mmCIF file of C-alpha atoms in Angstrom:
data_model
loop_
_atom_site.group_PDB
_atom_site.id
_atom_site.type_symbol
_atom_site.label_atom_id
_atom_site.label_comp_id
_atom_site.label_asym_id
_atom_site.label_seq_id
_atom_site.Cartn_x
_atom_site.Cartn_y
_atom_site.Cartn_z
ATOM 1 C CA UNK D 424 -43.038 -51.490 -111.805
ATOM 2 C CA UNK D 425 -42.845 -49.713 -109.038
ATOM 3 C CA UNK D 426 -41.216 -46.798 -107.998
ATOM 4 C CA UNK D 427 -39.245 -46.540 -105.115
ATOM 5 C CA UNK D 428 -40.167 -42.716 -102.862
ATOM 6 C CA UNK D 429 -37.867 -40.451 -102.887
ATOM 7 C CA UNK D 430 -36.500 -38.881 -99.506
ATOM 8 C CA UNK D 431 -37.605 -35.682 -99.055
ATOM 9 C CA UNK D 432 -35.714 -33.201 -100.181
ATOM 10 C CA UNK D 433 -32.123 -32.348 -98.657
ATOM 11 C CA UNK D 434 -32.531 -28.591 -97.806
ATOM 12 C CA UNK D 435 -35.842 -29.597 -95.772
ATOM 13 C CA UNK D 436 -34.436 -31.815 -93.564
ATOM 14 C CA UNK D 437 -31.529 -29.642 -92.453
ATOM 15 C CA UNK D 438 -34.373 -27.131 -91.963
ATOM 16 C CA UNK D 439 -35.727 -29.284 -89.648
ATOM 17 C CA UNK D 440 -32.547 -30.618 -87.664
ATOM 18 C CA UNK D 441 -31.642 -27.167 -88.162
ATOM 19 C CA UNK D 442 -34.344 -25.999 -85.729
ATOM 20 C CA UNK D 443 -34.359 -28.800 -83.723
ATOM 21 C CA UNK D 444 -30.971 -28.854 -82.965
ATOM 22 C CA UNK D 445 -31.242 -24.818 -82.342
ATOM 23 C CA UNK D 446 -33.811 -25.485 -79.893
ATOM 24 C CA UNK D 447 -31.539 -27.750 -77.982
ATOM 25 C CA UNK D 448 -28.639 -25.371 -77.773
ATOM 26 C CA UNK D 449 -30.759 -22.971 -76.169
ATOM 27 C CA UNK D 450 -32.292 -24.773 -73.884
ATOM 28 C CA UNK D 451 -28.865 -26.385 -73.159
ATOM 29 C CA UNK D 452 -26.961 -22.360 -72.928
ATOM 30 C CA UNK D 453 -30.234 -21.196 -70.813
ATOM 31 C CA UNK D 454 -29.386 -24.054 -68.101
ATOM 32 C CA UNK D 455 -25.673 -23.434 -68.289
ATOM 33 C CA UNK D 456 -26.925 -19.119 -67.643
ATOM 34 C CA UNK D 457 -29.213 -20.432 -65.019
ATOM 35 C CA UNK D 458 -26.506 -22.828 -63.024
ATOM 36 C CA UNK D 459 -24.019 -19.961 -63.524
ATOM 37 C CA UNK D 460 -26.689 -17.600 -62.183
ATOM 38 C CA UNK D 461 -27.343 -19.931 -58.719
ATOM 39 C CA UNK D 462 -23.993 -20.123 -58.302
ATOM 40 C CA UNK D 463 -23.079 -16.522 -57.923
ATOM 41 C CA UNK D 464 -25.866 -16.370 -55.710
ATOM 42 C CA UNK D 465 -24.946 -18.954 -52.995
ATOM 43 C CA UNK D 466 -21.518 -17.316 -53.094
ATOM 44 C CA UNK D 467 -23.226 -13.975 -52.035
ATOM 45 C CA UNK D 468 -24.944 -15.266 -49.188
ATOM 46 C CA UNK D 469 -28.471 -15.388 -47.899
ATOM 47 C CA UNK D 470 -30.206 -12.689 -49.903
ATOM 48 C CA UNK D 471 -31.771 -11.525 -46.499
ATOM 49 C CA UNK D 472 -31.929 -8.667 -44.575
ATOM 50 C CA UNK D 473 -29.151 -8.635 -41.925
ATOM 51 C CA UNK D 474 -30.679 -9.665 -38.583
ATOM 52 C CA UNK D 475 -29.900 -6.843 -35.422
ATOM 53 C CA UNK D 476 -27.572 -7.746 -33.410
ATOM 54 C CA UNK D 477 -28.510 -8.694 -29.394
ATOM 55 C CA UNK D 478 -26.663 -7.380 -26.919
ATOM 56 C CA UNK D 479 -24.387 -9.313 -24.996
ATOM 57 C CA UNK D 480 -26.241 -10.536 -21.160
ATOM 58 C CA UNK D 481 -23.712 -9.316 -18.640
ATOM 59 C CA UNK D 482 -23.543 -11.513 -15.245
ATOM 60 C CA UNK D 483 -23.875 -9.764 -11.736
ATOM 61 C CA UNK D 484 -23.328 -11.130 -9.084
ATOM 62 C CA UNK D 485 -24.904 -11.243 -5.442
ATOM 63 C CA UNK D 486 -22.775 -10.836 -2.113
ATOM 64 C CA UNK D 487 -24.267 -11.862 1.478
ATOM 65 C CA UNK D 488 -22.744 -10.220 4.471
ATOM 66 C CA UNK D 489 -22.792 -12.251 7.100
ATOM 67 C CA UNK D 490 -22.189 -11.078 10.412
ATOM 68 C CA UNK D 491 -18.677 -13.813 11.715
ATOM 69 C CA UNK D 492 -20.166 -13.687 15.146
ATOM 70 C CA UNK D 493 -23.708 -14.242 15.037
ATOM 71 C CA UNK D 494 -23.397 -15.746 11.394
ATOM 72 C CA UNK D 495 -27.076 -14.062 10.811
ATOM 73 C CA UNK D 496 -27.295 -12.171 7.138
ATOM 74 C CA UNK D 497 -26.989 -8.611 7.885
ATOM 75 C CA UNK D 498 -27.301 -7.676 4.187
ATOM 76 C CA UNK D 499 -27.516 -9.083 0.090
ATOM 77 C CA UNK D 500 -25.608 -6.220 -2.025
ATOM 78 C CA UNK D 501 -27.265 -7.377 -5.343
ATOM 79 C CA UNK D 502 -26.305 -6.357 -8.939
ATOM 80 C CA UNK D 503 -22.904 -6.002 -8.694
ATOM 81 C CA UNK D 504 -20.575 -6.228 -11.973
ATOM 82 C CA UNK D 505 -17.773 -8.911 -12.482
ATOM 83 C CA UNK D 506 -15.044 -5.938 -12.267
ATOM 84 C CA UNK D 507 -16.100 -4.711 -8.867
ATOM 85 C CA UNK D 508 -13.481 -4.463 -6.198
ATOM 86 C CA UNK D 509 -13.878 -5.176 -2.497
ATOM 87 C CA UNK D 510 -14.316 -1.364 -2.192
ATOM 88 C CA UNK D 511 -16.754 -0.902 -4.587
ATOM 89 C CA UNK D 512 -18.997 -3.481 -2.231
ATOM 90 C CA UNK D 513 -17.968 -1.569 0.779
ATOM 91 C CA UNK D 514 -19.366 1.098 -0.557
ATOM 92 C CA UNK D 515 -22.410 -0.189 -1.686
ATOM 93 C CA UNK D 516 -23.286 -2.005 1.245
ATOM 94 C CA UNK D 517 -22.272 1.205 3.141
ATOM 95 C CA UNK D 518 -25.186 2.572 1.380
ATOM 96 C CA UNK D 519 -27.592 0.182 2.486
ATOM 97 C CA UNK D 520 -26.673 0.334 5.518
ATOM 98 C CA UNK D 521 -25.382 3.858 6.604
ATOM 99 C CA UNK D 522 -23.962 2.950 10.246
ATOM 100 C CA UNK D 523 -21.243 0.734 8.446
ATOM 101 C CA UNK D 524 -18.100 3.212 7.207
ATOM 102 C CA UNK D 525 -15.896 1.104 4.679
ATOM 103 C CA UNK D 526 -12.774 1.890 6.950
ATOM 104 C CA UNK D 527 -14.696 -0.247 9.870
ATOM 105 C CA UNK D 528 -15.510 -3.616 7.807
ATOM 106 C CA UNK D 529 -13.217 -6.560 7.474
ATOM 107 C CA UNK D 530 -14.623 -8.751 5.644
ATOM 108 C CA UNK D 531 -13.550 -12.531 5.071
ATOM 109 C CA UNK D 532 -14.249 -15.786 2.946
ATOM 110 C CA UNK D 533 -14.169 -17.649 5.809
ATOM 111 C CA UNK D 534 -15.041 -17.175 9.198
ATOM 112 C CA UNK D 535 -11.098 -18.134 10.297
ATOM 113 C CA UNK D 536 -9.404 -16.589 7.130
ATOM 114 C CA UNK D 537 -7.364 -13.399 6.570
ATOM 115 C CA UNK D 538 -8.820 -10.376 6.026
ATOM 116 C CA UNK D 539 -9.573 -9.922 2.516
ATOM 117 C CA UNK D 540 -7.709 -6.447 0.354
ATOM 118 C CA UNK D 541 -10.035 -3.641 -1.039
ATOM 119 C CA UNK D 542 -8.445 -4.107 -4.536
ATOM 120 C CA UNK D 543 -9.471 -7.638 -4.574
ATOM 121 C CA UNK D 544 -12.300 -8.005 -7.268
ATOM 122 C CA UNK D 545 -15.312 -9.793 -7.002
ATOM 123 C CA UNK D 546 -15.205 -12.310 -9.759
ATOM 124 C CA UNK D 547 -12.069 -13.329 -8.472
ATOM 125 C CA UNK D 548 -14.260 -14.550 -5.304
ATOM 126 C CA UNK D 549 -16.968 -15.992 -7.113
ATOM 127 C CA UNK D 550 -17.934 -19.908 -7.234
ATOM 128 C CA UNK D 551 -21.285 -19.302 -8.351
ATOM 129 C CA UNK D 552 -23.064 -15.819 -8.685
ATOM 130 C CA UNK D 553 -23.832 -15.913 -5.155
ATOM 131 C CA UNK D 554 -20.696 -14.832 -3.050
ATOM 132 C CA UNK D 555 -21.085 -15.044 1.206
ATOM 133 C CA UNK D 556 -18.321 -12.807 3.016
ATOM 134 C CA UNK D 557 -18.255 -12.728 6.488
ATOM 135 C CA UNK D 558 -18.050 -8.850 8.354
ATOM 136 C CA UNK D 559 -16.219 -7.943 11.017
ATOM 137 C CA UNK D 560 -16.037 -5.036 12.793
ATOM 138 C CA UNK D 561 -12.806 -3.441 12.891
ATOM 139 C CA UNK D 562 -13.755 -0.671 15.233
ATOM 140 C CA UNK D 563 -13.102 3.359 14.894
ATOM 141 C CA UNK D 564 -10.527 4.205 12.380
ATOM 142 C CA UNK D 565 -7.905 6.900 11.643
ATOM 143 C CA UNK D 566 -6.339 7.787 8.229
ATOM 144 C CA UNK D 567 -2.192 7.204 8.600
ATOM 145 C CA UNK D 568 -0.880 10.475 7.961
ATOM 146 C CA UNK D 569 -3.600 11.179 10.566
ATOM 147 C CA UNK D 570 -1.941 8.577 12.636
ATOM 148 C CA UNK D 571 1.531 9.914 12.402
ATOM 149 C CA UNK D 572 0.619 13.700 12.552
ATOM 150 C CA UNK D 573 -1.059 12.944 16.130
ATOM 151 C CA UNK D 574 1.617 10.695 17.634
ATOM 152 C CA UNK D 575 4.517 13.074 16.205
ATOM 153 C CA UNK D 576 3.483 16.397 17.263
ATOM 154 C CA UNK D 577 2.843 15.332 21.006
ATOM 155 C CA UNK D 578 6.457 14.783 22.125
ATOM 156 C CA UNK D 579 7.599 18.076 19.692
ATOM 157 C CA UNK D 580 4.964 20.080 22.275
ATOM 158 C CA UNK D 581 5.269 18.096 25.510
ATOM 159 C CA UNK D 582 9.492 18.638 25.084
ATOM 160 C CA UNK D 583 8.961 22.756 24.982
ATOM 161 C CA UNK D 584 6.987 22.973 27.742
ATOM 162 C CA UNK D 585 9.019 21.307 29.686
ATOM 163 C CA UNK D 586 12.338 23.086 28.419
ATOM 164 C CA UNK D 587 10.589 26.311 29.270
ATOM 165 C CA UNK D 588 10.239 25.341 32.997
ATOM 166 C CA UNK D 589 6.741 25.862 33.607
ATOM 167 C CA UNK D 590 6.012 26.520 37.515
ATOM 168 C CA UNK D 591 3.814 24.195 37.607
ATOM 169 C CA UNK D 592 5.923 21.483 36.842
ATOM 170 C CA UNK D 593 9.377 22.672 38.992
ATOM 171 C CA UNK D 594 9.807 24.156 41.789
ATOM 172 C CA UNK D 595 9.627 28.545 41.021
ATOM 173 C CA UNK D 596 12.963 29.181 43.311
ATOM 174 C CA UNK D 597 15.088 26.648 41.378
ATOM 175 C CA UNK D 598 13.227 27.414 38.095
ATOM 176 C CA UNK D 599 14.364 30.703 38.145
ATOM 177 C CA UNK D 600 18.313 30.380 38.130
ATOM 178 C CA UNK D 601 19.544 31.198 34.745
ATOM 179 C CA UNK D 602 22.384 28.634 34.228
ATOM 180 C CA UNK D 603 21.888 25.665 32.643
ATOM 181 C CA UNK D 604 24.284 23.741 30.743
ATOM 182 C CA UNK D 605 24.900 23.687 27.024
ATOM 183 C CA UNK D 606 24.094 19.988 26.579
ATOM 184 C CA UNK D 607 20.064 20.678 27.839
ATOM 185 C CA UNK D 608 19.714 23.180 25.018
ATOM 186 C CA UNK D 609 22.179 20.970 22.462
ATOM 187 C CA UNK D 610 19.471 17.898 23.764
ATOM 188 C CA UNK D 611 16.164 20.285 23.114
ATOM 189 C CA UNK D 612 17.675 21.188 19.559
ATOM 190 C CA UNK D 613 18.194 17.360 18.495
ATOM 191 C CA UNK D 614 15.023 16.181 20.047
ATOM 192 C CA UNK D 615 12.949 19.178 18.257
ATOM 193 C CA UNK D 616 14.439 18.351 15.055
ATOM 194 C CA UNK D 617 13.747 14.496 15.024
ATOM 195 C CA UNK D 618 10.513 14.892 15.362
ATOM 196 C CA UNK D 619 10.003 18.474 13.159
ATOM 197 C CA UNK D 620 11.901 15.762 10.413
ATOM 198 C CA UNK D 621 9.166 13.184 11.182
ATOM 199 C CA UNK D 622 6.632 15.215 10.292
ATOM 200 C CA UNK D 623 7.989 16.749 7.358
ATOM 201 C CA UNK D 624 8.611 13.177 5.921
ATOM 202 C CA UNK D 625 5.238 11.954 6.765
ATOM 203 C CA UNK D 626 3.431 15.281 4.857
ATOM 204 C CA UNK D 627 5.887 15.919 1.929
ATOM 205 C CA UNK D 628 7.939 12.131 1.177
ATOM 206 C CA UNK D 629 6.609 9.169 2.905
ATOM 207 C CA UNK D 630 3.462 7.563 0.203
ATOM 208 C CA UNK D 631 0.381 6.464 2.423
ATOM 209 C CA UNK D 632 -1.789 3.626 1.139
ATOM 210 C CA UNK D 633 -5.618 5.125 1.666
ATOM 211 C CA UNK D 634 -6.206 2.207 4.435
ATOM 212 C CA UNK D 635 -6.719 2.912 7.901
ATOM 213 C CA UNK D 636 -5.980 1.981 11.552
ATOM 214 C CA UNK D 637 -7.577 1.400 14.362
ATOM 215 C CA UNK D 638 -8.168 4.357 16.609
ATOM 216 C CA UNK D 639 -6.598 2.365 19.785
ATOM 217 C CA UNK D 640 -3.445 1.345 17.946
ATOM 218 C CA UNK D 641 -2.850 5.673 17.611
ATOM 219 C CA UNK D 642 -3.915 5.461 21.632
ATOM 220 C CA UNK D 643 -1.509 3.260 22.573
ATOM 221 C CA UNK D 644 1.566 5.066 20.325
ATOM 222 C CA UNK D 645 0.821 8.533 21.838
ATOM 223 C CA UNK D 646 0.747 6.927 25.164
ATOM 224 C CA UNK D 647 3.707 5.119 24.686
ATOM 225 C CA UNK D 648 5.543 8.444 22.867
ATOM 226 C CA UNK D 649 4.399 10.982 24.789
ATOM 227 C CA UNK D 650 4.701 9.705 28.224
ATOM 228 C CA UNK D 651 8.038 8.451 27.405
ATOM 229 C CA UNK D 652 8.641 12.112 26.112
ATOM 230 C CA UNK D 653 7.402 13.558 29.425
ATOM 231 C CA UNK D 654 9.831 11.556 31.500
ATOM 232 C CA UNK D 655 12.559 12.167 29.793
ATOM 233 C CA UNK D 656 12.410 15.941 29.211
ATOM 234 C CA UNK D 657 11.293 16.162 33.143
ATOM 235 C CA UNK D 658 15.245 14.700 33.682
ATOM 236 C CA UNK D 659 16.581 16.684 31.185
ATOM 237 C CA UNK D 660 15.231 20.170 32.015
ATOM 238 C CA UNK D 661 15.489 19.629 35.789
ATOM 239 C CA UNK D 662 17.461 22.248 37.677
ATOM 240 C CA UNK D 663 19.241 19.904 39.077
ATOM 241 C CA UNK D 664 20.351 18.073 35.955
ATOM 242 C CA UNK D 665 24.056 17.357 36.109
ATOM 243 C CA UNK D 666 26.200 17.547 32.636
ATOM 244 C CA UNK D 667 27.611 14.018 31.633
ATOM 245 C CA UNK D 668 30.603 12.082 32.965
ATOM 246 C CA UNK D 669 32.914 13.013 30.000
ATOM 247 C CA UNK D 670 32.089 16.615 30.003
ATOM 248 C CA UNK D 671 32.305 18.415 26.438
ATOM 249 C CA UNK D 672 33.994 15.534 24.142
ATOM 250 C CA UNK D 673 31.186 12.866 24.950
ATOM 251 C CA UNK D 674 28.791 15.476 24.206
ATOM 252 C CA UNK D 675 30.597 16.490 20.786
ATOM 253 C CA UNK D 676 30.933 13.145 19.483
ATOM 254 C CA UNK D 677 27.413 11.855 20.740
ATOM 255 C CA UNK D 678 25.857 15.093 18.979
ATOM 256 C CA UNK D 679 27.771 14.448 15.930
ATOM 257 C CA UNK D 680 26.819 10.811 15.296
ATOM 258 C CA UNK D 681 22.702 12.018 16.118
ATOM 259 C CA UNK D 682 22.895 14.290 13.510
ATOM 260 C CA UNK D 683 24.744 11.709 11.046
ATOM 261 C CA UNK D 684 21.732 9.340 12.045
ATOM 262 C CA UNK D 685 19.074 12.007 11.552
ATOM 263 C CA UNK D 686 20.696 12.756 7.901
ATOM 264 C CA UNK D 687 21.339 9.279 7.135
ATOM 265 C CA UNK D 688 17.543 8.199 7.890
ATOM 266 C CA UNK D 689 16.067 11.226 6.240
ATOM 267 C CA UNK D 690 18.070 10.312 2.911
ATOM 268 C CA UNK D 691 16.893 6.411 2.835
ATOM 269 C CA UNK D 692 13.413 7.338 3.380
ATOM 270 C CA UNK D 693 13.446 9.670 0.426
ATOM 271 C CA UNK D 694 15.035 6.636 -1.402
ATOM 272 C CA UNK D 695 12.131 4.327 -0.249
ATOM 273 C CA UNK D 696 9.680 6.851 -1.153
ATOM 274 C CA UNK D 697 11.209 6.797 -4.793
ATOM 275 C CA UNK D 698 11.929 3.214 -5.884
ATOM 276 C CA UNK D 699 12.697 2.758 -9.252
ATOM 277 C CA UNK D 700 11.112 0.644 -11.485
ATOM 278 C CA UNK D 701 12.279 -2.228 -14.358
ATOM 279 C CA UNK D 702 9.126 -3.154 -16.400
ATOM 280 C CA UNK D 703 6.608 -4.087 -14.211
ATOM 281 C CA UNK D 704 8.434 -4.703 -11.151
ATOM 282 C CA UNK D 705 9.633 -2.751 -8.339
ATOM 283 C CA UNK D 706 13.837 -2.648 -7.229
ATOM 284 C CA UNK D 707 15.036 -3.059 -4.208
ATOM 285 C CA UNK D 708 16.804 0.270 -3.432
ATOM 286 C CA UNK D 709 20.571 0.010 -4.270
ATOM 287 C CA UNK D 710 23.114 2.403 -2.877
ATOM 288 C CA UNK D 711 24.101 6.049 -4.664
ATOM 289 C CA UNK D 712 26.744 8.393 -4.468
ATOM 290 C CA UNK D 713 25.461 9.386 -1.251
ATOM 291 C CA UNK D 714 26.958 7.958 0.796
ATOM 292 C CA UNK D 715 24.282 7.815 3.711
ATOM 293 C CA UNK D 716 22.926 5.131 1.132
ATOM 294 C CA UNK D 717 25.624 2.774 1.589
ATOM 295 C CA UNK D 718 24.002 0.842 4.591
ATOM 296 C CA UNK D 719 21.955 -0.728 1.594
ATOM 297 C CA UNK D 720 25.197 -2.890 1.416
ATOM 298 C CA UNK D 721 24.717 -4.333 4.531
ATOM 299 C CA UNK D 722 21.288 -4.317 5.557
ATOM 300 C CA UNK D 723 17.880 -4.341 4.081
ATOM 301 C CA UNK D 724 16.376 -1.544 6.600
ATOM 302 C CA UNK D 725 18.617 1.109 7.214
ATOM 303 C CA UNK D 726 15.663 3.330 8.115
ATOM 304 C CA UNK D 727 15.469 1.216 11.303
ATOM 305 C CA UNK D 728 19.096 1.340 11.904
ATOM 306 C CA UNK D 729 19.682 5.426 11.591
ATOM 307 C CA UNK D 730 16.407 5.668 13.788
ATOM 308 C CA UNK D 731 17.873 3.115 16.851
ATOM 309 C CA UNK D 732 21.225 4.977 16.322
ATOM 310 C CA UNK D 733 19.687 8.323 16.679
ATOM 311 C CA UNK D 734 18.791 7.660 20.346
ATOM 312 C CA UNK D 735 21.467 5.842 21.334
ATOM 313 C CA UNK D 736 23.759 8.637 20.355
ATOM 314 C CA UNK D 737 20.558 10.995 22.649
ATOM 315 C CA UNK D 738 21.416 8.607 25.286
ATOM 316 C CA UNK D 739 24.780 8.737 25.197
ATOM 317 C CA UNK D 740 24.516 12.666 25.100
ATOM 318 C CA UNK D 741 22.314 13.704 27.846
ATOM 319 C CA UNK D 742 23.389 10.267 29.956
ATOM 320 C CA UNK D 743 19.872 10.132 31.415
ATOM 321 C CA UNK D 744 17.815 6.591 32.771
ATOM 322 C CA UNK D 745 14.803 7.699 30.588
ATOM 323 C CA UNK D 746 16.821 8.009 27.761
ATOM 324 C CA UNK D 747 18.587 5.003 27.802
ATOM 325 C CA UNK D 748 15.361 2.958 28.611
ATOM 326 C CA UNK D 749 13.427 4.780 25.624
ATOM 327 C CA UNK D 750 16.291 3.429 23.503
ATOM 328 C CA UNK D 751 16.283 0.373 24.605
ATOM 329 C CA UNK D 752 12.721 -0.309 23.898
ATOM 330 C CA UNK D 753 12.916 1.216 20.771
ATOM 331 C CA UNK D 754 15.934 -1.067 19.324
ATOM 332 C CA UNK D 755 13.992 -4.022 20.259
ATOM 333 C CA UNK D 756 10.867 -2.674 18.423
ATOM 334 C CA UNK D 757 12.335 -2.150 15.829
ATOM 335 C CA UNK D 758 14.296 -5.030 15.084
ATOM 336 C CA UNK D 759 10.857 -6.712 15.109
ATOM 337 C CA UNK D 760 9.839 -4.317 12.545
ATOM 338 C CA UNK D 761 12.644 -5.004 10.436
ATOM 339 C CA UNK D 762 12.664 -8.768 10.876
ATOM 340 C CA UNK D 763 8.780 -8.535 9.203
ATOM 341 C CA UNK D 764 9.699 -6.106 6.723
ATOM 342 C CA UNK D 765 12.981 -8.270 5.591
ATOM 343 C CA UNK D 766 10.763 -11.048 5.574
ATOM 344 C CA UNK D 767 8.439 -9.217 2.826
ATOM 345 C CA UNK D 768 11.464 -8.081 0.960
ATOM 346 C CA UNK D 769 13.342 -11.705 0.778
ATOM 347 C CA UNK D 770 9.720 -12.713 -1.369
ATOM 348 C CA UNK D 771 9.585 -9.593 -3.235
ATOM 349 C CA UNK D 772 13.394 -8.741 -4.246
ATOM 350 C CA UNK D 773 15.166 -12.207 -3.257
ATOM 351 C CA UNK D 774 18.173 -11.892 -5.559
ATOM 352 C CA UNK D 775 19.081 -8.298 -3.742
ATOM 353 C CA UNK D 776 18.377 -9.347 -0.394
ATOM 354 C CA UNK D 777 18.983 -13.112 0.350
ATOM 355 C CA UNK D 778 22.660 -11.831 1.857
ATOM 356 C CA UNK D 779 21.439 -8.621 4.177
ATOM 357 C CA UNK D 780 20.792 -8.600 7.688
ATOM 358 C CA UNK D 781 17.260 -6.875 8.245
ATOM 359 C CA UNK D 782 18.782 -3.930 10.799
ATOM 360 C CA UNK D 783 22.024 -4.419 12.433
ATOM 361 C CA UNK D 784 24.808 -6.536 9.881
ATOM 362 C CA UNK D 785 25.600 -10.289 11.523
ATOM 363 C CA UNK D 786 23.493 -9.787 14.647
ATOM 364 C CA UNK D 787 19.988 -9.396 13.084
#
């Protein structure tokens, strides 16, 4: 008979599976450490040194000058940065070109357009990196307070010498008699003191942008001050001067509203020169306890208003032809001034202005 095998034994066999089946949970836990393992480092990132960092290309820009006449290239200012002004060219292009002062170039977009401000900045210009301006030549020019020292101090000179009586200028027999009537030294005190208050103002309150003017604009206002000033103190100071019509009371009351005008002007300018401010925008100046500052009520350049009343009330004083003619050209010239100016304010402060007259309530 035969005999059936027996199976080996029992504790071999788990021996066996026992090792086999070790051998797959280690390879099995090493694949699990080695996945775990990747993981971690693809959440860390590249292992890789950090690359350096390039620096950032910045874009100039070129500007042509072009002369608007001619239109011929007169120079390229090259390399200059986005955050340039219209100065900062100026400048550079002065440098290039020596004979061209920044106060002396206008410079345009286009032939026929406005010219453009110094604070303007390039990139603002630029279409492509090549911007073309066109130059003009804006002649010999003169600093403001410059301006106004120059066409002030004339009449405050010409007015002494001719109060003084030079011999020169009357005759020496007549020059010499001693009387003269209160109102010609009453008319040299108010006309000294205008313009000793105009150039106090323009040196210690008025604010100046740093442009400039052209030298024949400062021509033409001492001409038109000074000669005016000549004629008019010639009258005044003249032997033969006779005392106006009303005697002492039109000279009282003429005196007294000069001086209110004088005050009154002097106290808006300092208001002007000291506008206050809500956030970023500038106020409109409103009216104070002064009461000088009350014409704010009525009209938007008071300034203009005290400085026509001022020599109307002169007028009025010495009763002179020069006088009266000086004031007369002087109201009109400055109602002009005041219709621009009111103009500028109605776009800048419309709320505050929209129901003011620019100089004189109803009629302007």
């Amino acid at each position: 008979m035969l005999k059936r095998q027996k199976p080996s034994s029992a504790p071999e066999h788990r021996s066996d599976l026992a090792a086999h089946g070790g051998a797959l949970s280690m390879s099995h836990n090493d694949s699990r450490s080695f996945f775990s393992l990747s993981q971690l480092a693809l959440s860390a990132g590249q292992i890789k040194p950090t690359p350096a960092l390039k620096h950032s290309k910045i874009t100039y820009f070129e500007v042509e000058i072009v002369d608007v006449q001619s239109k011929k290239q007169i120079c390229i200012v090259d390399k200059v940065p986005p955050a340039s002004t219209l100065l900062d060219v100026k400048h550079k292009f002065h440098k290039a070109c020596p004979q061209w002062y920044p106060s002396r170039v206008g410079l345009q977009l286009e032939r026929d357009g406005p010219f453009l401000k110094d604070s303007v900045s390039i990139q603002s210009l630029a279409v492509s990196s090549i911007v073309t301006l066109y130059l003009t030549d804006l002649g010999q020019q003169v600093g403001w307070t410059t301006f106004f020292l120059t066409e002030y101090t004339g009449p405050l000179l010409i007015y002494l010498l001719f109060y003084i009586r030079l011999s020169t200028i009357y005759d020496q027999v007549e020059s010499r008699k001693n009387f003269r009537h209160p109102v010609v030294h009453l008319a040299c005190f108010c006309h000294c003191l205008h313009y000793i208050r105009h150039l106090l103002e323009t040196l210690f309150v008025h604010k100046f942008s740093e442009g400039h003017t052209p030298l024949k604009n400062m021509i033409k206002g001492c001409a038109f001050y000074w000669g005016f000033t000549s004629w008019i103190a010639y009258y005044i100071n003249h032997p033969r001067y006779t005392p106006p019509s009303f005697g002492h009371k039109q000279v009282s009351y003429a005196a007294l509203a000069f001086l209110m005008c004088e005050a009154g002007n002097h106290f808006i300018n300092v208001a002007l020169a000291h506008q206050t401010n809500s956030g970023n925008r500038t106020c409109f100046p409103s009216p104070t306890y002064n009461p000088f500052t009350w014409l704010f009520l009525l009209v938007s350049c008071p300034n203009y208003t005290y400085e026509a009343g001022s020599w109307i009330s002169f007028t009025v004083m010495t009763q002179t032809l020069p006088a009266g003619i000086f004031a007369f050209l002087m109201v009109i010239q400055m109602s002009l001034w005041a219709q621009k100016k009111h103009k500028l304010y109605l776009k800048r402060f419309y709320p505050e202005v929209r129901r003011k007259a620019a100089m004189i309530p109803i009629i302007f």
